[in-house]
Coordinates of C-alpha atoms in Angstrom, one line a residue:
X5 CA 0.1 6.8 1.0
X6 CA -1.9 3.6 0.0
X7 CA -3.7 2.0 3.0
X8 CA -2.2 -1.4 3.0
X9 CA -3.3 -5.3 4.3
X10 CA -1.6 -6.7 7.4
X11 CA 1.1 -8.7 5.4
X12 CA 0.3 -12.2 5.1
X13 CA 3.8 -13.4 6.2
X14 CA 6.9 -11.3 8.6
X15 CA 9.6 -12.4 10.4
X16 CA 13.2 -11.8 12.4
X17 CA 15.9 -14.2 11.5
X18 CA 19.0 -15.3 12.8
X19 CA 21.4 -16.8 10.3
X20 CA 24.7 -18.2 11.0
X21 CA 27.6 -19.0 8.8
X22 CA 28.3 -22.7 8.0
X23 CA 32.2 -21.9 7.6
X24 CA 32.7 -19.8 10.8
X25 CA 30.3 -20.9 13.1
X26 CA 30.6 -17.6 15.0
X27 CA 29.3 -15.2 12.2
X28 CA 25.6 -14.8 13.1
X29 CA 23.5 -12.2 11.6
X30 CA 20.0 -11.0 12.2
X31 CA 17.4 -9.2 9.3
X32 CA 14.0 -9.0 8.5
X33 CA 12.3 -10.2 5.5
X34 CA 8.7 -11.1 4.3
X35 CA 9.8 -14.3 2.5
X36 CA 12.5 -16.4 3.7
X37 CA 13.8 -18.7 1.0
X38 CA 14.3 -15.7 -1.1
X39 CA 16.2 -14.0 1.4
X40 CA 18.6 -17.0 2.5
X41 CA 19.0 -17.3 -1.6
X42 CA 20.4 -13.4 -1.4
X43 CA 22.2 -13.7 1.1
X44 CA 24.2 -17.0 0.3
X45 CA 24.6 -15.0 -3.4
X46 CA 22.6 -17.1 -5.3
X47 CA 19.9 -14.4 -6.0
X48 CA 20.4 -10.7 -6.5
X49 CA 19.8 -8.8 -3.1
X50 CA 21.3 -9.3 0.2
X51 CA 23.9 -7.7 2.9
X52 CA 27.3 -6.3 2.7
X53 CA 27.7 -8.3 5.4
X54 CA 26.8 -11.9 4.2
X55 CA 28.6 -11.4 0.8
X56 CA 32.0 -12.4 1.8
X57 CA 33.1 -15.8 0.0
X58 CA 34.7 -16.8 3.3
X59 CA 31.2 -16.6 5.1
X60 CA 29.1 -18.5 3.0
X61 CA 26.6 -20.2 2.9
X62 CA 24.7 -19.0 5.4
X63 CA 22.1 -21.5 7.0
X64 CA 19.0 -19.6 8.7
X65 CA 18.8 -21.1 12.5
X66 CA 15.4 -19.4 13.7
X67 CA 12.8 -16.9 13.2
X68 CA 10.2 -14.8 14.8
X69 CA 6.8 -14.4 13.3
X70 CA 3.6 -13.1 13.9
X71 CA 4.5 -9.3 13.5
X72 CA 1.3 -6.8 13.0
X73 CA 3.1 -4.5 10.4
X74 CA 5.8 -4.7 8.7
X75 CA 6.9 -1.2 11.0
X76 CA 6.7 -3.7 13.8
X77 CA 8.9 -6.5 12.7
X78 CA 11.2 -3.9 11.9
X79 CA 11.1 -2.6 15.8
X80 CA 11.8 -6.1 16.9
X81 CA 15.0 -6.9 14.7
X82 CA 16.6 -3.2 15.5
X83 CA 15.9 -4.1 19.3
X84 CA 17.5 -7.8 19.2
X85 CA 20.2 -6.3 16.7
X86 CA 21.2 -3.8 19.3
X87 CA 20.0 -5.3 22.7
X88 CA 23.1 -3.4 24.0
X89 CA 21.4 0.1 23.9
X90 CA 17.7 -0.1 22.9
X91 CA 15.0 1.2 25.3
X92 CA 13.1 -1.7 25.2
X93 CA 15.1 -3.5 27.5
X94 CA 16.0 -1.4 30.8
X95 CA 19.4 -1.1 31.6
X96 CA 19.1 -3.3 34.8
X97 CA 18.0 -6.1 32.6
X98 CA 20.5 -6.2 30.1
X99 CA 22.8 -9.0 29.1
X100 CA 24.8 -7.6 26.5
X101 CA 26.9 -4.3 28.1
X102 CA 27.9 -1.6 25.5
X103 CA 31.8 -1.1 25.1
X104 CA 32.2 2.7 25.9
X105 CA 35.9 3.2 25.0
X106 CA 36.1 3.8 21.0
X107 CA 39.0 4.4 18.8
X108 CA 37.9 8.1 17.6
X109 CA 37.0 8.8 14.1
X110 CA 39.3 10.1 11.1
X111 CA 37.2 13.1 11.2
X112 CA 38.7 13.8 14.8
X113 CA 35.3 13.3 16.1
X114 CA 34.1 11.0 18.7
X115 CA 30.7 8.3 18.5
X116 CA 27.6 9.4 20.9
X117 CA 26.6 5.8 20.3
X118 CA 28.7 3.0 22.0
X119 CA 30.3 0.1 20.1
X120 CA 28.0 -3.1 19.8
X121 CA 30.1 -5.9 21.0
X122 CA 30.1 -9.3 19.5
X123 CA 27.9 -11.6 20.9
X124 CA 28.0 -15.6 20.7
X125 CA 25.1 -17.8 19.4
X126 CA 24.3 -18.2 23.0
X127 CA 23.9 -14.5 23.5
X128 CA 21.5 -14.1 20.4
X129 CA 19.1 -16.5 21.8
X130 CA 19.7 -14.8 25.8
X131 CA 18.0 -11.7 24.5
X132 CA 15.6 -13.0 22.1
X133 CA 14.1 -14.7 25.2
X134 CA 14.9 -11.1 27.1
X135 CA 12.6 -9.6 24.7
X136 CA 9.8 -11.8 24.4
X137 CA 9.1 -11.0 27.9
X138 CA 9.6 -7.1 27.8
X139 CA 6.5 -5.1 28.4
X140 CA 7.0 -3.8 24.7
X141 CA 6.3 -7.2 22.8
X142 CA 5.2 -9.6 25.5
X143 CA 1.9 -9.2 24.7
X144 CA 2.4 -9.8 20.8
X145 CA 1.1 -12.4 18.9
X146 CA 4.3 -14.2 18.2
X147 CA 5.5 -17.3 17.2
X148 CA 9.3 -18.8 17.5
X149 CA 10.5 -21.4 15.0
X150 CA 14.0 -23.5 15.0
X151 CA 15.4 -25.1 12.4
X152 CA 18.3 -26.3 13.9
X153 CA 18.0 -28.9 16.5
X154 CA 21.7 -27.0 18.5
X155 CA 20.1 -23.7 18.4
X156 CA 17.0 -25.2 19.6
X157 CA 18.9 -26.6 22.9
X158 CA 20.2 -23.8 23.0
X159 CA 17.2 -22.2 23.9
X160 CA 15.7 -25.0 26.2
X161 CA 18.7 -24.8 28.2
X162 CA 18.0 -21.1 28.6
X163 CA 14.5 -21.4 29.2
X164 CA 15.3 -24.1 32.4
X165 CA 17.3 -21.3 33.7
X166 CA 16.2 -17.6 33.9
X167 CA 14.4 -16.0 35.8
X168 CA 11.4 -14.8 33.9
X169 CA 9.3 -17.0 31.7
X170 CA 7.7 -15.5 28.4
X171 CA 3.6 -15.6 27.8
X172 CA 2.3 -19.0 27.3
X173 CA 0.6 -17.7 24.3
X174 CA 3.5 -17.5 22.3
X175 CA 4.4 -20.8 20.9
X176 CA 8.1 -22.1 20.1
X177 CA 8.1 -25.0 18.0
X178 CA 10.9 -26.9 16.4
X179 CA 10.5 -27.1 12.6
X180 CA 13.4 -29.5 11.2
X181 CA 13.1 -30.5 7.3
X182 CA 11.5 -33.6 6.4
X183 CA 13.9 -34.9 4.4
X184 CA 12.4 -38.0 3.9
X185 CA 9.4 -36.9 2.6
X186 CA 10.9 -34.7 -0.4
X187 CA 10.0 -36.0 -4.0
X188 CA 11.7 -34.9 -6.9
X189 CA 8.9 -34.3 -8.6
X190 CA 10.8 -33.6 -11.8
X191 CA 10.7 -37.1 -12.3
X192 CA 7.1 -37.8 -12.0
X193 CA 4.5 -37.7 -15.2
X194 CA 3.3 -34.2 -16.2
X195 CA -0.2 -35.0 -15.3
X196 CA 0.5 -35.7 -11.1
X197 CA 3.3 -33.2 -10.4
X198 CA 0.8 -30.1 -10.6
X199 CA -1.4 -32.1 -7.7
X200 CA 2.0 -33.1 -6.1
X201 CA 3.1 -29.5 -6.0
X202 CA -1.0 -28.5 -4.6
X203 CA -0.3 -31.0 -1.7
X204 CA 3.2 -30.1 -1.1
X205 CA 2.5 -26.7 -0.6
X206 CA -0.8 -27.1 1.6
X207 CA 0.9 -29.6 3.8
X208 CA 4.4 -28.1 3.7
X209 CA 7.8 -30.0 4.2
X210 CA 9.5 -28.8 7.0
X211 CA 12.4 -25.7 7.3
X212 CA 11.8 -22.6 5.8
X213 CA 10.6 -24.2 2.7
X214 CA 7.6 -25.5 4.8
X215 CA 6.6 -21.9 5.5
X216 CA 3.1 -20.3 4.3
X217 CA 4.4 -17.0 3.3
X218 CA 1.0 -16.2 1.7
X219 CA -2.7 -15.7 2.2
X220 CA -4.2 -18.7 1.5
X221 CA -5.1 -19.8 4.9
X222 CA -7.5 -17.1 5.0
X223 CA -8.8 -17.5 1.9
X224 CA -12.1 -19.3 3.2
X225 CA -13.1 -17.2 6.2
X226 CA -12.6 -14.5 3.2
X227 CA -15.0 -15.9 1.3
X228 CA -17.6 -16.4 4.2
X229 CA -17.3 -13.0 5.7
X230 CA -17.9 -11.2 2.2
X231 CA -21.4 -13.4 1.7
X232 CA -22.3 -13.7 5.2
X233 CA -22.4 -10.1 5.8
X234 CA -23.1 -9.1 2.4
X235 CA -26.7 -10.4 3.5
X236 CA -30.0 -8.8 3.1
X237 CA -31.3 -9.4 6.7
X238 CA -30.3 -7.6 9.4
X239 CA -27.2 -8.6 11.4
X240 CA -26.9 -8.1 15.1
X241 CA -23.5 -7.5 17.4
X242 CA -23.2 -11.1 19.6
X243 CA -22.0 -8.7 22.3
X244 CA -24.2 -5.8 22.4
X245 CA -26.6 -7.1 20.3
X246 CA -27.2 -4.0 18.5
X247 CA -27.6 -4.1 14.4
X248 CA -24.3 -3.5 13.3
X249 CA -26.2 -1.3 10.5
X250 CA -23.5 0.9 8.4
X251 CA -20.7 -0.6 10.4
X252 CA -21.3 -3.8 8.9
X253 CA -18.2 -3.5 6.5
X254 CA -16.0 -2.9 9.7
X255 CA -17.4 -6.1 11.4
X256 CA -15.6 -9.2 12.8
X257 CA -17.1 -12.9 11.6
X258 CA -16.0 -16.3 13.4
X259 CA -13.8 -18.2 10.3
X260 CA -16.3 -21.2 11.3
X261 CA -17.8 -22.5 8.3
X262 CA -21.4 -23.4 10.1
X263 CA -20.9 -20.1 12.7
X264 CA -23.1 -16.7 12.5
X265 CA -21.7 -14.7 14.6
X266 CA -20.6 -11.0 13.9
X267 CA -19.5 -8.6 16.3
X268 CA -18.0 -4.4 16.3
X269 CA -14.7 -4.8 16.4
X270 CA -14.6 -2.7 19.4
X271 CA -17.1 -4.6 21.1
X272 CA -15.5 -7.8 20.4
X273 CA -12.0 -6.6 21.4
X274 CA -13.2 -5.0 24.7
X275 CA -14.8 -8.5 25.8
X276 CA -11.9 -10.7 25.1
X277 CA -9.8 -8.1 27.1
X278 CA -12.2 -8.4 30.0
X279 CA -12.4 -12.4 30.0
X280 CA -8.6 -12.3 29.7
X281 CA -8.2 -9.9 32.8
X282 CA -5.9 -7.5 31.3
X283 CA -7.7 -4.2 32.0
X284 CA -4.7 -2.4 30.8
X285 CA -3.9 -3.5 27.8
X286 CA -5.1 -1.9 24.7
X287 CA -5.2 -5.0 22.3
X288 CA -6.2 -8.2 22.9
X289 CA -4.6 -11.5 22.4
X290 CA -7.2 -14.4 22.0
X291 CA -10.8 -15.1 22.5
X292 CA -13.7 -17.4 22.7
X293 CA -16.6 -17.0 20.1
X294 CA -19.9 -16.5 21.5
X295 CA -21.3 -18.6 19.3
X296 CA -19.7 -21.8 18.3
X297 CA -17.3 -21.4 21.6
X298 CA -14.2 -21.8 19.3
X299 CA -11.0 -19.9 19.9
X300 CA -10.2 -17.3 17.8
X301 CA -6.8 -15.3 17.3
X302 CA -6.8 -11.9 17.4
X303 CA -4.4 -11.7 14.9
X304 CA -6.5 -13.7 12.7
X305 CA -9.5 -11.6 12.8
X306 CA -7.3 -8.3 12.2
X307 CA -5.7 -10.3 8.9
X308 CA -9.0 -11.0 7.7
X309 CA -10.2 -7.6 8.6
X310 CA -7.3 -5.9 6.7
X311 CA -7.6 -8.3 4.2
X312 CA -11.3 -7.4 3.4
X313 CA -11.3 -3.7 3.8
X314 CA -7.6 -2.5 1.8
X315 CA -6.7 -6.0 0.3
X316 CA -8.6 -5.9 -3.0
X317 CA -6.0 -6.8 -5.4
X318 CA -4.8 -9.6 -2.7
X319 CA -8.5 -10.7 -2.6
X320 CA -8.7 -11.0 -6.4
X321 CA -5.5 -13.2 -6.7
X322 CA -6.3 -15.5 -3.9
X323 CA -10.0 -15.9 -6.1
X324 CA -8.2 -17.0 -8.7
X325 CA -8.4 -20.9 -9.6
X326 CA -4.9 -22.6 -10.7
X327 CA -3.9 -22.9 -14.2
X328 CA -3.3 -26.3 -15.1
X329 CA 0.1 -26.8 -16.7
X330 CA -0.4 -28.3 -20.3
X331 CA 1.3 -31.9 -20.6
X332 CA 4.1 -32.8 -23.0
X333 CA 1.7 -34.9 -24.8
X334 CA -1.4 -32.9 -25.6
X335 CA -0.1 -33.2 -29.2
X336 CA -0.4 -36.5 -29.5
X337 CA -3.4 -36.4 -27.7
X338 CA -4.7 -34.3 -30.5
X339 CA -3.5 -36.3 -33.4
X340 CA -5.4 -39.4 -31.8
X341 CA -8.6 -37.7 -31.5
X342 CA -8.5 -36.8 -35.4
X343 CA -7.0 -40.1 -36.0
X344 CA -10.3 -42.1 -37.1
X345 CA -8.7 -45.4 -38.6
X346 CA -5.9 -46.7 -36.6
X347 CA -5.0 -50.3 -37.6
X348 CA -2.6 -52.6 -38.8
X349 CA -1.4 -52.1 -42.5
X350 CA -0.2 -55.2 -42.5
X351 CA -3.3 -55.8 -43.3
X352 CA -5.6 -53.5 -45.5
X353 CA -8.2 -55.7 -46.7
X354 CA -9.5 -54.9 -42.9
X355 CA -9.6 -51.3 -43.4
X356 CA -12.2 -52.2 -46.1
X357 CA -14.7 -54.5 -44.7
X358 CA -15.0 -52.1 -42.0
X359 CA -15.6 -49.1 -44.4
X360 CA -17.9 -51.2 -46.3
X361 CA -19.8 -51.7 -43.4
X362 CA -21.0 -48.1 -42.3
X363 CA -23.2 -45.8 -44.0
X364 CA -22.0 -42.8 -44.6
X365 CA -25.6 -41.2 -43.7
X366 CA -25.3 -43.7 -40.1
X367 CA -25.5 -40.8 -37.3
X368 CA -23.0 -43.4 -35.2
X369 CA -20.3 -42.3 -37.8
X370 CA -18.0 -40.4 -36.6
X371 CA -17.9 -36.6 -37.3
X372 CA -14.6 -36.4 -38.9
X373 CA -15.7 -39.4 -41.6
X374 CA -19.2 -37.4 -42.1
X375 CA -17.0 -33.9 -43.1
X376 CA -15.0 -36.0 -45.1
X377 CA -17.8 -37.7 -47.2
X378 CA -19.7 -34.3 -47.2
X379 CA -19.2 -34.2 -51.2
X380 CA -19.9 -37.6 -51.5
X381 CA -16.6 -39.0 -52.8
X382 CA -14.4 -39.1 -49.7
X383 CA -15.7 -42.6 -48.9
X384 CA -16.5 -44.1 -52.7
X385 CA -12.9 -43.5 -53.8
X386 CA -11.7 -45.7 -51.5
X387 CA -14.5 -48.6 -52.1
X388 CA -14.0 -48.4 -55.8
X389 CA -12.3 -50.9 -58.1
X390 CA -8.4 -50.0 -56.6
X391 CA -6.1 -53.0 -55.6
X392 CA -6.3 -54.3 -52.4
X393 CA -2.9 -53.0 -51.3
X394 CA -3.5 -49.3 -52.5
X395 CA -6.9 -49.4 -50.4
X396 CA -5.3 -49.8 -47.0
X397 CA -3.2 -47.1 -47.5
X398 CA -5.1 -44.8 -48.4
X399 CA -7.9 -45.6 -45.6
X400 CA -5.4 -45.1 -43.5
X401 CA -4.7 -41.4 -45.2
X402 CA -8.0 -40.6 -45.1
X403 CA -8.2 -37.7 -43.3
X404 CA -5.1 -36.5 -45.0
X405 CA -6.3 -36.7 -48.4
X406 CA -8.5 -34.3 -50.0
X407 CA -11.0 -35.2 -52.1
X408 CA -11.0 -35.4 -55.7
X409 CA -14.5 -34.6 -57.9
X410 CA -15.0 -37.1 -60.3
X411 CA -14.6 -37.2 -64.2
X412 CA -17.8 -36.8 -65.6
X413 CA -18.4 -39.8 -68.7
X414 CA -17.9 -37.5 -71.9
X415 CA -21.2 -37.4 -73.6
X416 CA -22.1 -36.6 -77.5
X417 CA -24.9 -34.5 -78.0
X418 CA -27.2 -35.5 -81.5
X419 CA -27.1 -32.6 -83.8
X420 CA -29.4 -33.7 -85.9

């Protein structure tokens, strides 16, 4: 199997029906405005369950981000799926029992595994903050984002009341949709809605289709890493200070612009383990460079890591600069550029006094006049003896026009 980048973008959803309130349902997906698009039927793609015509649309309510693998996003949404039975949570802990009695099966078998019961939106959010503080994924770099302010209460309410509070690395943020800042670019010129689109997408816009699915906010410590330690001199390890030598490939660099510092990955990983405290654990969360003093995301320097070492094609594609859409009127553009003579042919005795006025052999004549009067008689036909009227006109057809040699004067050779 191909050795795969940390995806750039994974999450957990919860989605909820806008015509039964009730209907909630939970997935996984690497992009989310594609996903809510499947499941509401508008794109190919999404559940059995979100298909009925009574059930949609669907809005999506929240998500959980900031998943190492896509193996471990899938972990989390089986556990909140089926908080009723999965190991992560121990059974004193639980807030959603298992119903044990089950109709038997056609077959005239019985289930091993007990029913899920239906849970309320107040339930879904109970054991999404159950889980956050489970041994399992407490120490996960995640992230929790609502984008509905009810569900959001939901949660504070909760959060005022348990028990147990989750890590206060993990950040829960309320991310509404700026409606008011949403242009329709559709109706700007051709020439801005490109860097209308640029800014949109750097800055985002709120709700899922604010989200940076994509790895372009690692595209500069990318970039650094690859020529900082693809550097002739010899790099040292800001913990051990040993040359990282053949390891350098495998090396960690601070994603400060003006910052030098490189470290093992080990070394690095061990250090921010020890300033955190956490002799135990086996990866670590966050960490101060030793350089510029900055804090750095674990998470971050893995991405990048990834990103470097099994992420070519990603590389290349992030490298790439964006094509500039061509404007509706690049033809006309190009007909003014050839267009030499553009006056009124109202009046055409105009057209004349300004062609008598330049030398066809004047280097400040433009290049389209000089191919034209290559031969000569581009130019002269014009300034011969023609009316007045048929002069304009045809300075204005210049370019159009080809040329016409001459008629020689007949001439009559003396025999004698």
């Amino acid at each position: 199997m191909e050795a795969r980048p940390i995806p750039a973008f994974y999450c957990c959803y919860l989605l909820r029906s806008l015509q039964s309130r009730s209907s909630l349902y939970i997935g996984s997906t690497p992009n989310p405005v594609r996903r809510l698009a499947q499941h509401n039927g508008s794109s190919r793609g999404g559940a059995v369950r979100t298909s009925r015509n009574n059930l949609q649309p669907w809005e999506m309510t929240s998500i959980v981000t900031g998943f190492p693998s896509k193996i471990a996003a899938l972990q989390f949404e089986w556990a909140w799926h089926n908080a009723h039975i999965t190991k992560r949570i121990a059974k004193e802990q639980r807030i959603t029992i298992p119903i044990k009695n089950r109709k038997p099966l056609k077959t005239g078998g019985s289930r091993k595994r007990p029913a899920r019961p239906r849970t309320s939106l107040k339930e879904k959010i109970s054991n999404l903050h159950l889980l956050l503080r489970v041994p399992s994924f407490s120490r996960w770099p995640l992230e929790v984002r609502f984008f509905c302010n009810d569900v959001y209460q939901v949660w504070q309410y909760l959060n005022e009341r348990v028990d147990g509070s989750i890590r206060g690395g993990i950040k829960v943020l309320l991310d509404l949709e700026q409606l008011g800042e949403i242009i329709n670019i559709g109706e700007l010129p051709m020439s801005t809605q490109a860097k209308v689109k640029r800014k949109r997408e750097a800055l985002g816009k709120g709700g899922i289709g604010g989200l940076n699915v994509g790895y372009s906010e690692l595209k500069s410590h990318i970039e650094k890493s690859i020529f900082f330690l693809a550097e002739d001199e010899a790099i040292k390890c800001a913990v051990c200070a040993k040359d990282l030598g053949p390891k350098t490939a495998m090396a960690l660099s601070c994603p400060q612009e003006n910052c030098r510092t490189a470290s093992h990955m080990t070394c690095l990983a061990t250090k921010f383990i020890e300033d955190e405290g956490a002799g135990a654990a086996v990866m670590p969360i966050s960490g101060e460079c030793l350089g510029c003093k900055g804090e750095l995301q674990w998470i971050d320097l893995m991405k990048e890591l990834s990103l470097r070492l099994r992420g070519e094609k990603e590389v290349v594609q992030m490298m790439k600069k964006p094509k500039v859409p061509k404007t509706k009127n690049a033809a006309a553009s190009r007909i003014e550029a050839h267009t030499v003579v553009e006056k009124d042919v109202d009046d055409p005795d105009e057209d004349l006094v300004d062609l008598r006025a330049l030398d066809a052999s004047d280097d400040s004549l433009p290049n389209d006049w000089q191919y034209q009067d290559d031969d000569g008689d581009g130019i002269m036909s014009v300034i011969s003896g023609h009316s007045a009227s048929s002069d304009g006109v045809e300075a204005a057809n210049l370019t159009k026009r080809p040329s016409i040699a001459p008629k020689l004067p007949a001439v009559i050779e003396d025999s004698s």
